[in-house]
mmCIF file of C-alpha atoms in Angstrom:
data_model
loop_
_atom_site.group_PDB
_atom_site.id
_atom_site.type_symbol
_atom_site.label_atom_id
_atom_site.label_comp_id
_atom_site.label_asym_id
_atom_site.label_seq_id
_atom_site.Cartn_x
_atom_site.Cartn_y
_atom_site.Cartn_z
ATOM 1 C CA UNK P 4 3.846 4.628 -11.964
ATOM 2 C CA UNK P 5 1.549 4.839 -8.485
ATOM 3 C CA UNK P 6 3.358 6.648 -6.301
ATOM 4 C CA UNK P 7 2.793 6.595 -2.528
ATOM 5 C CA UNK P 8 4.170 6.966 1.563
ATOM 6 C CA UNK P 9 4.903 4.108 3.899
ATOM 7 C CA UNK P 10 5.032 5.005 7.594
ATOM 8 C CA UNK P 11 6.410 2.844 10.982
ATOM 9 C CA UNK P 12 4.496 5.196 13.043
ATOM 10 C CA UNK P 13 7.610 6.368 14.267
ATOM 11 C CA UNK P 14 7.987 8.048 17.639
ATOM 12 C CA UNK P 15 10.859 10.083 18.247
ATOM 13 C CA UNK P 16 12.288 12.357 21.402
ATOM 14 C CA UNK P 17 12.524 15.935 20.894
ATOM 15 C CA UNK P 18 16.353 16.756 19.764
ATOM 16 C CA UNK P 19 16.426 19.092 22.376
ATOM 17 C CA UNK P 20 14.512 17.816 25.255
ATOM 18 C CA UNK P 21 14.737 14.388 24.548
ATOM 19 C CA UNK P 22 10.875 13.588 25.810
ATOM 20 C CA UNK P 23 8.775 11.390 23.888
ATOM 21 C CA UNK P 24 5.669 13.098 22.362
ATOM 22 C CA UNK P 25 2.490 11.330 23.505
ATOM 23 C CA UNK P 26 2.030 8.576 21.472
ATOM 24 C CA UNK P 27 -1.930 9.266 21.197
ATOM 25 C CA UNK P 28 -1.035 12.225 19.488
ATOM 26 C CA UNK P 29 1.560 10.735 17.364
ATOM 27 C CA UNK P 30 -1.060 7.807 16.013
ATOM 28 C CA UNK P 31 -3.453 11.104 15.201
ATOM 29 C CA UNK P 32 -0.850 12.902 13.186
ATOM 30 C CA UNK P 33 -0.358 9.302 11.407
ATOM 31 C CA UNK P 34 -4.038 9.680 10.321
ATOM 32 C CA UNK P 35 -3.843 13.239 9.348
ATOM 33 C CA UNK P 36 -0.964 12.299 7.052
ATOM 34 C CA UNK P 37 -2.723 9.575 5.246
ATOM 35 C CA UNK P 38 -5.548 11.931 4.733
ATOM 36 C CA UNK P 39 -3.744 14.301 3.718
ATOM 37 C CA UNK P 40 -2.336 12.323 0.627
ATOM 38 C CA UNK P 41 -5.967 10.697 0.080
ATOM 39 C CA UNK P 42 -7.070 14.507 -0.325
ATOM 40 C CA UNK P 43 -4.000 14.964 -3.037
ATOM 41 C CA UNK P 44 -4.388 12.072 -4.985
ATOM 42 C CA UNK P 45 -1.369 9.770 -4.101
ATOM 43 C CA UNK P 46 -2.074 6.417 -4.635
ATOM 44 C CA UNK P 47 -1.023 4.102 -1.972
ATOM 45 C CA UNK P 48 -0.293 4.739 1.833
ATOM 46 C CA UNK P 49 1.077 1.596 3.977
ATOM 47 C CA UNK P 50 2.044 1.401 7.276
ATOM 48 C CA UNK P 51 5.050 -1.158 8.719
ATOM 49 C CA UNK P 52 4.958 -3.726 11.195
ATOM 50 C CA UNK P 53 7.538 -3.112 14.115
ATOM 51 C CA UNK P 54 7.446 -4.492 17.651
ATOM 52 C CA UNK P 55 10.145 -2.369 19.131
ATOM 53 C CA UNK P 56 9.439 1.081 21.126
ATOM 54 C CA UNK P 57 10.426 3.788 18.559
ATOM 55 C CA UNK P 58 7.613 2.731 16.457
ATOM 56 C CA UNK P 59 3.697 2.519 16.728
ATOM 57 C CA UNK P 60 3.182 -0.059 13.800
ATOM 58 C CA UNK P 61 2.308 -3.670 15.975
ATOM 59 C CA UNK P 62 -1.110 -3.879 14.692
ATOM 60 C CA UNK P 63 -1.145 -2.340 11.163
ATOM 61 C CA UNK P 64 -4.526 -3.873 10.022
ATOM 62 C CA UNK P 65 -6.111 -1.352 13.213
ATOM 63 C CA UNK P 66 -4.390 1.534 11.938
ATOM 64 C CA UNK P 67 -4.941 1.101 8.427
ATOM 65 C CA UNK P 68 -8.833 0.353 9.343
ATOM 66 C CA UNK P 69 -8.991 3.897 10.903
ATOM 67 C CA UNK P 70 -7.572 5.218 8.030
ATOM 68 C CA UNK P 71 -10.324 3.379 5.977
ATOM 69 C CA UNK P 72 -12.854 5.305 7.410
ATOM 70 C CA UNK P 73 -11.251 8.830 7.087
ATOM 71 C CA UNK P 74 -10.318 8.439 3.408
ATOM 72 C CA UNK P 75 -11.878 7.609 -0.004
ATOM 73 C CA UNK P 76 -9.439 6.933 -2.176
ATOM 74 C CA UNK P 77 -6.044 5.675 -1.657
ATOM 75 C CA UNK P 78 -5.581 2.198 -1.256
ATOM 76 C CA UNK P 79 -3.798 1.022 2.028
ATOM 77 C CA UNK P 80 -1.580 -1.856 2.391
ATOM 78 C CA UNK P 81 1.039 -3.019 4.463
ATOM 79 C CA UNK P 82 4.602 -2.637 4.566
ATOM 80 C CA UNK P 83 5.577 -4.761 5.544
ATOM 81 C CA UNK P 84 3.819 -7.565 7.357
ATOM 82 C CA UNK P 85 6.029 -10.082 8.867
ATOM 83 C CA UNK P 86 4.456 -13.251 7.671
ATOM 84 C CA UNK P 87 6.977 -15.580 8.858
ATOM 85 C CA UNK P 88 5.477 -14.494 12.700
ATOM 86 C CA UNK P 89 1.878 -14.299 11.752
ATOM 87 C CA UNK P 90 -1.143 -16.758 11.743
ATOM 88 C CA UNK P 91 -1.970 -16.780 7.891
ATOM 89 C CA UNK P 92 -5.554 -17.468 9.241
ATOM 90 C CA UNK P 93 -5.888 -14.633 11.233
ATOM 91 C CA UNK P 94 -3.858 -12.416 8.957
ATOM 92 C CA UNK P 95 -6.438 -12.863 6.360
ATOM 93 C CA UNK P 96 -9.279 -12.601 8.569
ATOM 94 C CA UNK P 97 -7.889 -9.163 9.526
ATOM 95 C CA UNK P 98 -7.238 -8.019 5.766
ATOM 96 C CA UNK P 99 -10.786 -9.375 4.325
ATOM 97 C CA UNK P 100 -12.615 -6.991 7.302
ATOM 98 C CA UNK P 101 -10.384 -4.391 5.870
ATOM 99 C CA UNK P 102 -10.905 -4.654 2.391
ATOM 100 C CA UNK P 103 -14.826 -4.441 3.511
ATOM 101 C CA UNK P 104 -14.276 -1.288 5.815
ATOM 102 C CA UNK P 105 -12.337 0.043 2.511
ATOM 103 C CA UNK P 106 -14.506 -1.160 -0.501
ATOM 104 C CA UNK P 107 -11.832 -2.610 -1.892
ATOM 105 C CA UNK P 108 -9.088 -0.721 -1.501
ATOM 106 C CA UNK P 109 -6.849 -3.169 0.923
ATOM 107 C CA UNK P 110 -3.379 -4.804 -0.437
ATOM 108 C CA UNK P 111 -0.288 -6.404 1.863
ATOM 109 C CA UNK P 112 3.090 -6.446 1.240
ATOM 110 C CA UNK P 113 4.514 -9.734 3.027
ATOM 111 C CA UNK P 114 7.969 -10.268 3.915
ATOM 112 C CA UNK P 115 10.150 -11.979 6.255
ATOM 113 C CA UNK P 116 10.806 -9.036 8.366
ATOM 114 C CA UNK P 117 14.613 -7.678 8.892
ATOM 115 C CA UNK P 118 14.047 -7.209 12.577
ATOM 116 C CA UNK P 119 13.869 -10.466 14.564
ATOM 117 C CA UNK P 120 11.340 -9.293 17.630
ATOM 118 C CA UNK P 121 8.171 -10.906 16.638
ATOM 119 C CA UNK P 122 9.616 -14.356 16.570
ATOM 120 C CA UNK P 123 10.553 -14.920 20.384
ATOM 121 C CA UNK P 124 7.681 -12.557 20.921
ATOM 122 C CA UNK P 125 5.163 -15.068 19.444
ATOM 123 C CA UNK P 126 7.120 -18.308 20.465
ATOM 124 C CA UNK P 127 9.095 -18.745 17.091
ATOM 125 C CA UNK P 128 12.064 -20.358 16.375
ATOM 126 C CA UNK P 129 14.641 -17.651 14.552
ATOM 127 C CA UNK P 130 16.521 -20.700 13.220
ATOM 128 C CA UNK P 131 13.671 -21.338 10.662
ATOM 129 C CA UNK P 132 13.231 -18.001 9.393
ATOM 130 C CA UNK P 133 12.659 -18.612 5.814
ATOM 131 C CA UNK P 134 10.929 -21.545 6.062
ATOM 132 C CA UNK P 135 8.003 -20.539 8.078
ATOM 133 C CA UNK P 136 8.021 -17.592 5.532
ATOM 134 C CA UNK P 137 7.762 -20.573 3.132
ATOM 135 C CA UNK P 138 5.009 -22.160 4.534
ATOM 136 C CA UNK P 139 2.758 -19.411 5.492
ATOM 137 C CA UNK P 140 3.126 -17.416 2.261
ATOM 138 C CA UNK P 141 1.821 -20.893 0.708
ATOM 139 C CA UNK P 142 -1.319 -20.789 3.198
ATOM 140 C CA UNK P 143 -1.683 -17.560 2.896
ATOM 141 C CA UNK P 144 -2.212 -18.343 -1.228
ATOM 142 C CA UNK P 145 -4.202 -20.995 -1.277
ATOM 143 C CA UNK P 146 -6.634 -18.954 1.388
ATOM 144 C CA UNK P 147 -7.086 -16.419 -1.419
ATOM 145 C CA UNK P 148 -8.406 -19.488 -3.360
ATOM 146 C CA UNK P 149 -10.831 -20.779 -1.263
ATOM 147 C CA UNK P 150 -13.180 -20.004 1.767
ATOM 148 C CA UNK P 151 -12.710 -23.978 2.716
ATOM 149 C CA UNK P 152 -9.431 -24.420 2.088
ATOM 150 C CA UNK P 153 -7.762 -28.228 2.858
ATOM 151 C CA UNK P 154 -3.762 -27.409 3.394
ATOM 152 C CA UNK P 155 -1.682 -29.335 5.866
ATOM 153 C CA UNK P 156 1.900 -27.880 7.274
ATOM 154 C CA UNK P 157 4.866 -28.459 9.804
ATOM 155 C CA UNK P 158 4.471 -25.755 11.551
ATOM 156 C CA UNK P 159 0.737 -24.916 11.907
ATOM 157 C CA UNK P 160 -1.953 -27.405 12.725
ATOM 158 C CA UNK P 161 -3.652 -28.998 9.187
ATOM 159 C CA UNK P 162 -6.741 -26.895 7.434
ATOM 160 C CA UNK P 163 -9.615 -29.889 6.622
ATOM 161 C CA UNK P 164 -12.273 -27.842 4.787
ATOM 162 C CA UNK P 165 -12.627 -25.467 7.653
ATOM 163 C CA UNK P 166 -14.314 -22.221 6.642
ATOM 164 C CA UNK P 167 -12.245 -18.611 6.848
ATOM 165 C CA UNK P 168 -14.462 -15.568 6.790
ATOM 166 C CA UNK P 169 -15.230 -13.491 5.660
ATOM 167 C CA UNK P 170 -13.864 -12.996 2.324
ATOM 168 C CA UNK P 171 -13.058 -10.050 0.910
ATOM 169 C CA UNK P 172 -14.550 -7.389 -1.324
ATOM 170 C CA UNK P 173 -12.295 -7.991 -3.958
ATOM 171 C CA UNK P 174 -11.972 -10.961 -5.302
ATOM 172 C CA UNK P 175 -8.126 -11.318 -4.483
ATOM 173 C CA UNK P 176 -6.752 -9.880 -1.774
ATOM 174 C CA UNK P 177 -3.042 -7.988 -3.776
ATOM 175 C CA UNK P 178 -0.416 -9.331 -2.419
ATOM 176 C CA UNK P 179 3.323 -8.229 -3.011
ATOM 177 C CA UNK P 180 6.381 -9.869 -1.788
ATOM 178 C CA UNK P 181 8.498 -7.324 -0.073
ATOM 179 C CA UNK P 182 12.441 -8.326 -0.310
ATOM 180 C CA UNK P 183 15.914 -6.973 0.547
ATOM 181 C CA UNK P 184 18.674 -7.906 -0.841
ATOM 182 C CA UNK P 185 18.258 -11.798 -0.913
ATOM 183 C CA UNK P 186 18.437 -13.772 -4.377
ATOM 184 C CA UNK P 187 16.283 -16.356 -3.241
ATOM 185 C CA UNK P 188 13.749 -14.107 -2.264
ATOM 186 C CA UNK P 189 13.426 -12.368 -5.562
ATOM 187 C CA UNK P 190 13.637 -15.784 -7.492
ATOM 188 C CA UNK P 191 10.880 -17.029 -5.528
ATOM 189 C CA UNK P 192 8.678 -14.153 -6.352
ATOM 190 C CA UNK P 193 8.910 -14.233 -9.507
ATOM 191 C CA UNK P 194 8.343 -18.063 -9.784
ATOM 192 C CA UNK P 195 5.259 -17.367 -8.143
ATOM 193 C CA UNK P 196 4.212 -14.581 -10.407
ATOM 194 C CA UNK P 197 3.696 -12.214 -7.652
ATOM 195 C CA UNK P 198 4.375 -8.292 -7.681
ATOM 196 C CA UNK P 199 7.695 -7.500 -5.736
ATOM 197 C CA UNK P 200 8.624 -4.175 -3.462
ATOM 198 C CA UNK P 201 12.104 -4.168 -2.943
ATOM 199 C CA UNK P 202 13.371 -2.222 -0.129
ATOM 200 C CA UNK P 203 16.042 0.244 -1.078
ATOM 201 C CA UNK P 204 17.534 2.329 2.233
ATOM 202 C CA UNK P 205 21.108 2.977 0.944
ATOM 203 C CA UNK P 206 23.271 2.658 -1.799
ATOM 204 C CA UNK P 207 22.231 3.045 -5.023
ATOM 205 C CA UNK P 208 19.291 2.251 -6.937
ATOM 206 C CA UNK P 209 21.519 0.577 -9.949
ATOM 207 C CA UNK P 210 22.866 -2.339 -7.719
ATOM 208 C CA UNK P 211 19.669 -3.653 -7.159
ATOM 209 C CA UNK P 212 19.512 -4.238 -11.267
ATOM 210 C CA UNK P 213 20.769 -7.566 -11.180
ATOM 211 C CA UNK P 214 18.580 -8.868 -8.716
ATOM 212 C CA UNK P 215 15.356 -7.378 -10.416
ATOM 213 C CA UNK P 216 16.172 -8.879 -13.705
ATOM 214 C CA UNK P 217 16.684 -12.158 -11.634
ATOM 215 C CA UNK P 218 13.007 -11.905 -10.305
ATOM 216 C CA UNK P 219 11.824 -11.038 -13.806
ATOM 217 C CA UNK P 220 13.951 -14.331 -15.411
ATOM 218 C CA UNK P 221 12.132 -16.441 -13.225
ATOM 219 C CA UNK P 222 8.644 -15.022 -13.742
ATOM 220 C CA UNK P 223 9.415 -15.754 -17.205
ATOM 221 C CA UNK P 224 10.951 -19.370 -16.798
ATOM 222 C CA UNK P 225 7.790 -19.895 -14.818
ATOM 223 C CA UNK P 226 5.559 -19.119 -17.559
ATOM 224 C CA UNK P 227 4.122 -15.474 -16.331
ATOM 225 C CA UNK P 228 3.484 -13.123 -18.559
ATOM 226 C CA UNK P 229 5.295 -9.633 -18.321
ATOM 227 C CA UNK P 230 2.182 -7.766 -16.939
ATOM 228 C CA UNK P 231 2.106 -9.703 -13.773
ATOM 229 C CA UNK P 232 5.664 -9.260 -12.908
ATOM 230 C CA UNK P 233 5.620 -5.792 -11.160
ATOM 231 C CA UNK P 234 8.159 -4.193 -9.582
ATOM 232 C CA UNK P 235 7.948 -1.687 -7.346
ATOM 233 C CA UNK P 236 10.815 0.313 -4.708
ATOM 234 C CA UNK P 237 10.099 1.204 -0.681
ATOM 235 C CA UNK P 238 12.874 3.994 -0.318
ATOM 236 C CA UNK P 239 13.853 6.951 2.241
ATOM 237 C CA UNK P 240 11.887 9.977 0.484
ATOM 238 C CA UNK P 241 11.209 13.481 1.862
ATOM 239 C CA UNK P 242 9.735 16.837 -0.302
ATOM 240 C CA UNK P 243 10.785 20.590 0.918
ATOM 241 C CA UNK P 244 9.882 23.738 -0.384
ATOM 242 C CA UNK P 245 13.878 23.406 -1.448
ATOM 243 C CA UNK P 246 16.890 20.442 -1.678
ATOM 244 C CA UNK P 247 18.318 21.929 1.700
ATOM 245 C CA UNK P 248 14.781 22.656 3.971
ATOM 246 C CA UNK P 249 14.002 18.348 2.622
ATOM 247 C CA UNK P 250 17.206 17.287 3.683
ATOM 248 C CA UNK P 251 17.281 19.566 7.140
ATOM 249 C CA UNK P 252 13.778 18.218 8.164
ATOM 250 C CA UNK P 253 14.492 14.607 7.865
ATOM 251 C CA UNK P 254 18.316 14.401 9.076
ATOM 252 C CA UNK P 255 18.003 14.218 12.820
ATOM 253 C CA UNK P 256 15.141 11.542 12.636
ATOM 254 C CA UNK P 257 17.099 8.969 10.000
ATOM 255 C CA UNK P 258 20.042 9.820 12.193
ATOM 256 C CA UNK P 259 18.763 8.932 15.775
ATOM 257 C CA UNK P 260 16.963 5.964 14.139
ATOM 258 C CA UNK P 261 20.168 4.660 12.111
ATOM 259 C CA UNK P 262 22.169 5.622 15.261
ATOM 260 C CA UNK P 263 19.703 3.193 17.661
ATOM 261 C CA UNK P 264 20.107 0.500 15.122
ATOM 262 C CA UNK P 265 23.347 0.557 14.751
ATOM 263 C CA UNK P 266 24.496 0.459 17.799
ATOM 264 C CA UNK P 267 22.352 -3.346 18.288
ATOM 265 C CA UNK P 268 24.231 -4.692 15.151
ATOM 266 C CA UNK P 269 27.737 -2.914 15.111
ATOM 267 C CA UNK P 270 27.474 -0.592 13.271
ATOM 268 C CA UNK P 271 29.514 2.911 13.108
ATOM 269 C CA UNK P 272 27.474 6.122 13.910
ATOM 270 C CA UNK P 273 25.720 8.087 10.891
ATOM 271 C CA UNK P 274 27.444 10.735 9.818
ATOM 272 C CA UNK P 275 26.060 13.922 7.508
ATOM 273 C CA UNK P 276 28.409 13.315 5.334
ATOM 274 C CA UNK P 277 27.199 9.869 5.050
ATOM 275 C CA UNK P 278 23.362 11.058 4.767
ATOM 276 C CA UNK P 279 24.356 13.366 2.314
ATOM 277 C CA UNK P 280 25.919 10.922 -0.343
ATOM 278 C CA UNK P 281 22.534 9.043 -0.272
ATOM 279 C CA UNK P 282 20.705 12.329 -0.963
ATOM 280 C CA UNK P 283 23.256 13.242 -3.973
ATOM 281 C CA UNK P 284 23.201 12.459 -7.407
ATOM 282 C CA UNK P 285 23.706 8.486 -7.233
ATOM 283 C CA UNK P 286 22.525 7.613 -3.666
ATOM 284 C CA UNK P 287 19.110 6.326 -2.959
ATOM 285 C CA UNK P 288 17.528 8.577 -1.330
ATOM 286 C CA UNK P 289 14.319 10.527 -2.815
ATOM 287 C CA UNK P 290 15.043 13.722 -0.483
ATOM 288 C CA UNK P 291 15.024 17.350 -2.299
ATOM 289 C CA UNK P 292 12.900 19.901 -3.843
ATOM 290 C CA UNK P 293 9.622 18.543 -6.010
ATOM 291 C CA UNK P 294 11.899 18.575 -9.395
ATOM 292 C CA UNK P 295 15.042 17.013 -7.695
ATOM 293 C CA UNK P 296 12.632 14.221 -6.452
ATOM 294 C CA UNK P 297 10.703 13.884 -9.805
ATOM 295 C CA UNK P 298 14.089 13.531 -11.470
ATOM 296 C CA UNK P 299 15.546 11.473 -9.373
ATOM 297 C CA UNK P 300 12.440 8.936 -8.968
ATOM 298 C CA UNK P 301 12.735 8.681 -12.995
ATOM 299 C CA UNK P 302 16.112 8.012 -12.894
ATOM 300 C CA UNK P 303 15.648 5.097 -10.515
ATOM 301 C CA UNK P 304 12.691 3.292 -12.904
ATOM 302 C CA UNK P 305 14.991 3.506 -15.790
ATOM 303 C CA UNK P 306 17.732 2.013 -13.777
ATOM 304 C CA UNK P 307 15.477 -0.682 -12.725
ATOM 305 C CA UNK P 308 13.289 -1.436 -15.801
ATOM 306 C CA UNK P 309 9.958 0.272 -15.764
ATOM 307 C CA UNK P 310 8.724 0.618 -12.132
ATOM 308 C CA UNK P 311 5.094 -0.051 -11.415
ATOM 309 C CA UNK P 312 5.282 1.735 -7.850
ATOM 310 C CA UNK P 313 7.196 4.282 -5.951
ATOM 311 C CA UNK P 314 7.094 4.336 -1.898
ATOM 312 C CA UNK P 315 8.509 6.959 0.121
ATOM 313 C CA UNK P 316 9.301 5.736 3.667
ATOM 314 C CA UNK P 317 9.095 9.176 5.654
ATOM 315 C CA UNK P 318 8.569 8.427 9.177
ATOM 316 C CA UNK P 319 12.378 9.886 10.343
ATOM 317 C CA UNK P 320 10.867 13.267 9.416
ATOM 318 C CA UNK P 321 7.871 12.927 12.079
ATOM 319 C CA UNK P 322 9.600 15.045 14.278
ATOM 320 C CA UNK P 323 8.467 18.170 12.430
ATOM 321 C CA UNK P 324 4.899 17.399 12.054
ATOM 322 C CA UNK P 325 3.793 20.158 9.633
ATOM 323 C CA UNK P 326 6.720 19.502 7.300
ATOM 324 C CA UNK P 327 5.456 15.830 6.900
ATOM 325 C CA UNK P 328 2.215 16.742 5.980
ATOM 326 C CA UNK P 329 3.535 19.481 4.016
ATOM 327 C CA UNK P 330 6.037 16.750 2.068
ATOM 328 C CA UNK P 331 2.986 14.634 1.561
ATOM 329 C CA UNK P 332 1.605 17.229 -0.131
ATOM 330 C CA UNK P 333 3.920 18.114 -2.365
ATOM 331 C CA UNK P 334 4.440 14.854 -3.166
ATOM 332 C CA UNK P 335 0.880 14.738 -4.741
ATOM 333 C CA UNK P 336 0.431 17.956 -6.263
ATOM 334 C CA UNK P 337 3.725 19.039 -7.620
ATOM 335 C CA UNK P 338 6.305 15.571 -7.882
ATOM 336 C CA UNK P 339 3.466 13.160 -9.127
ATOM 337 C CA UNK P 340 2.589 15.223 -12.008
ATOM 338 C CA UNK P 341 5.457 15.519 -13.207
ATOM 339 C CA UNK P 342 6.705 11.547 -13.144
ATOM 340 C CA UNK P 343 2.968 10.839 -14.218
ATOM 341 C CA UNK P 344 3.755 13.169 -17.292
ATOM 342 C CA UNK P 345 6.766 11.696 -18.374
ATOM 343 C CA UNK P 346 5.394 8.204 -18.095
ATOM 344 C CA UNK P 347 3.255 9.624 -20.736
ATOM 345 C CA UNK P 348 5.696 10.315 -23.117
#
């Protein structure tokens, strides 16, 4: 199992002044962090793509480029990139000069976004949500094929043998599918044959069991073999010295963020009570000690069927700076080992 962070670049007000930290200095403890798990052998560090003002994520392809630079290892990908709002063109453009900067070490997760800024943002029409997704995910394929590619759409103007450089170092861009909770978009995943991430920010890991076997039925049906249908989980994940420092350092960042949200789409305010069903025994959340996260991240492949990768979204936590790096840590030294180990057995 690879086993990795994703980060919005969150940027949260003190709890007790309520003043923003400078957001220069929060993009150069984002850095830090994904050098820090480069330097401890994680596998995978992505950052999101948000347009709203808690988060620093807009361009993720300039962020993860920094990152390039500063690391040696770890591969960097996106997580998400709203394709439905993007140029497929340019997209790949941006993710070919990446994979250069990295050698190689450049994936994307693409998705259809579950905030709906970007589309008025860029002059898009909400009311065709999944079918730009559609449309530019098929581009966005048949790019990887070809530097000259001929393709003709409703929504973009037609490709006729136009050139798109430069290509990459690999010689496919990875690309996963990132989904919710969405049949359709876990049936169409696997019918392509493509590697899924399914976001998983409450409940429980189990429920999501249908809906993985779904994506793996119609990999099958479509005639991919077993190898190509990965499945990986983006969840809430934190790592303290002990269950109650984890939980205490990333509470009042999930809250204000659930809070904020919530209060655009109706929902009730968090509660700790609420935070700390996710963190027990069946709830989804990867927040505890580095055995109480190593147990629990096994617990959630077997309930899903053999994952192939492990995300922990951490950004709530970035309001104690040193604890984040110090999770990230952890997470590489003393919690991978141990779920590397047993995937040994």
């Amino acid at each position: 199992m690879e086993i990795g962070v994703d980060s919005f670049a969150a940027i949260l007000p003190d709890p007790t002044t309520r003043k923003l930290p400078s957001a220069t200095n929060r993009m150069a403890d984002l850095l830090e962090e994904v050098e820090v798990a480069d330097r401890v052998g994680l596998d995978v560090f992505g950052i999101g793509e948000h347009h709203r003002a808690e988060f620093l994520d807009s361009a993720p392809a300039i962020i993860l480029a920094a990152a390039a630079a500063r690391t040696s290892q770890i591969r960097l990908t996106s997580a998400v990139t709203v394709l439905s709002a993007a140029d497929p063109v340019r997209l790949f453009q941006e993710f070919a000069t990446l994979d250069l900067i990295s050698k190689g070490r450049t994936e994307l997760v693409v998705g259809r976004g579950s905030f709906g800024e970007a589309f008025p943002l860029f002059g898009l029409d909400t009311r065709a949500y999944d079918e730009l997704f559609a449309e530019k995910l098929d581009l966005f394929l048949k790019l990887g094929e070809t530097s000259n590619p001929v393709w003709e759409g409703q929504f973009r103007s037609a490709l006729n043998g136009q050139g798109v450089f430069p290509r990459p170092h690999q010689p496919r861009l990875p690309l996963w599918i990132g989904v919710g909770g969405t049949p359709q978009s876990f049936a169409r995943a696997g019918a392509l044959g493509l590697p899924l991430m399914v976001a998983i920010i409450g409940g429980t890991f189990e429920r999501f069991r249908p809906l993985v076997d779904l994506y793996r039925e119609a990999g099958i049906r479509a005639g991919h073999g077993p190898e190509k249908l990965k499945v990986g989980v983006h969840a809430m994940g934190f790592v303290g010295e002990t269950d109650a420092a984890a939980r205490d350092a990333f509470f009042p960042g999930w809250a204000h963020l659930t809070a904020k949200v919530g209060r655009e789409r109706g929902w009730s305010p968090p509660t700790r009570q609420q935070f700390e069903d996710m963190v027990g025994p069946q709830g989804a959340f990867l927040i505890g000690a580095p055995a109480t996260v190593a147990e629990k991240m096994l617990q959630a492949s077997q309930a899903l069927g053999a994952l192939s990768r492990i995300t922990f979204q951490m950004s709530t936590a970035s309001l104690e700076t040193a604890a984040m790096k110090r999770s990230i840590e952890l997470l590489g030294t003393e919690v991978a080992p141990i779920v590397r180990a047993a995937g040994k057995i």
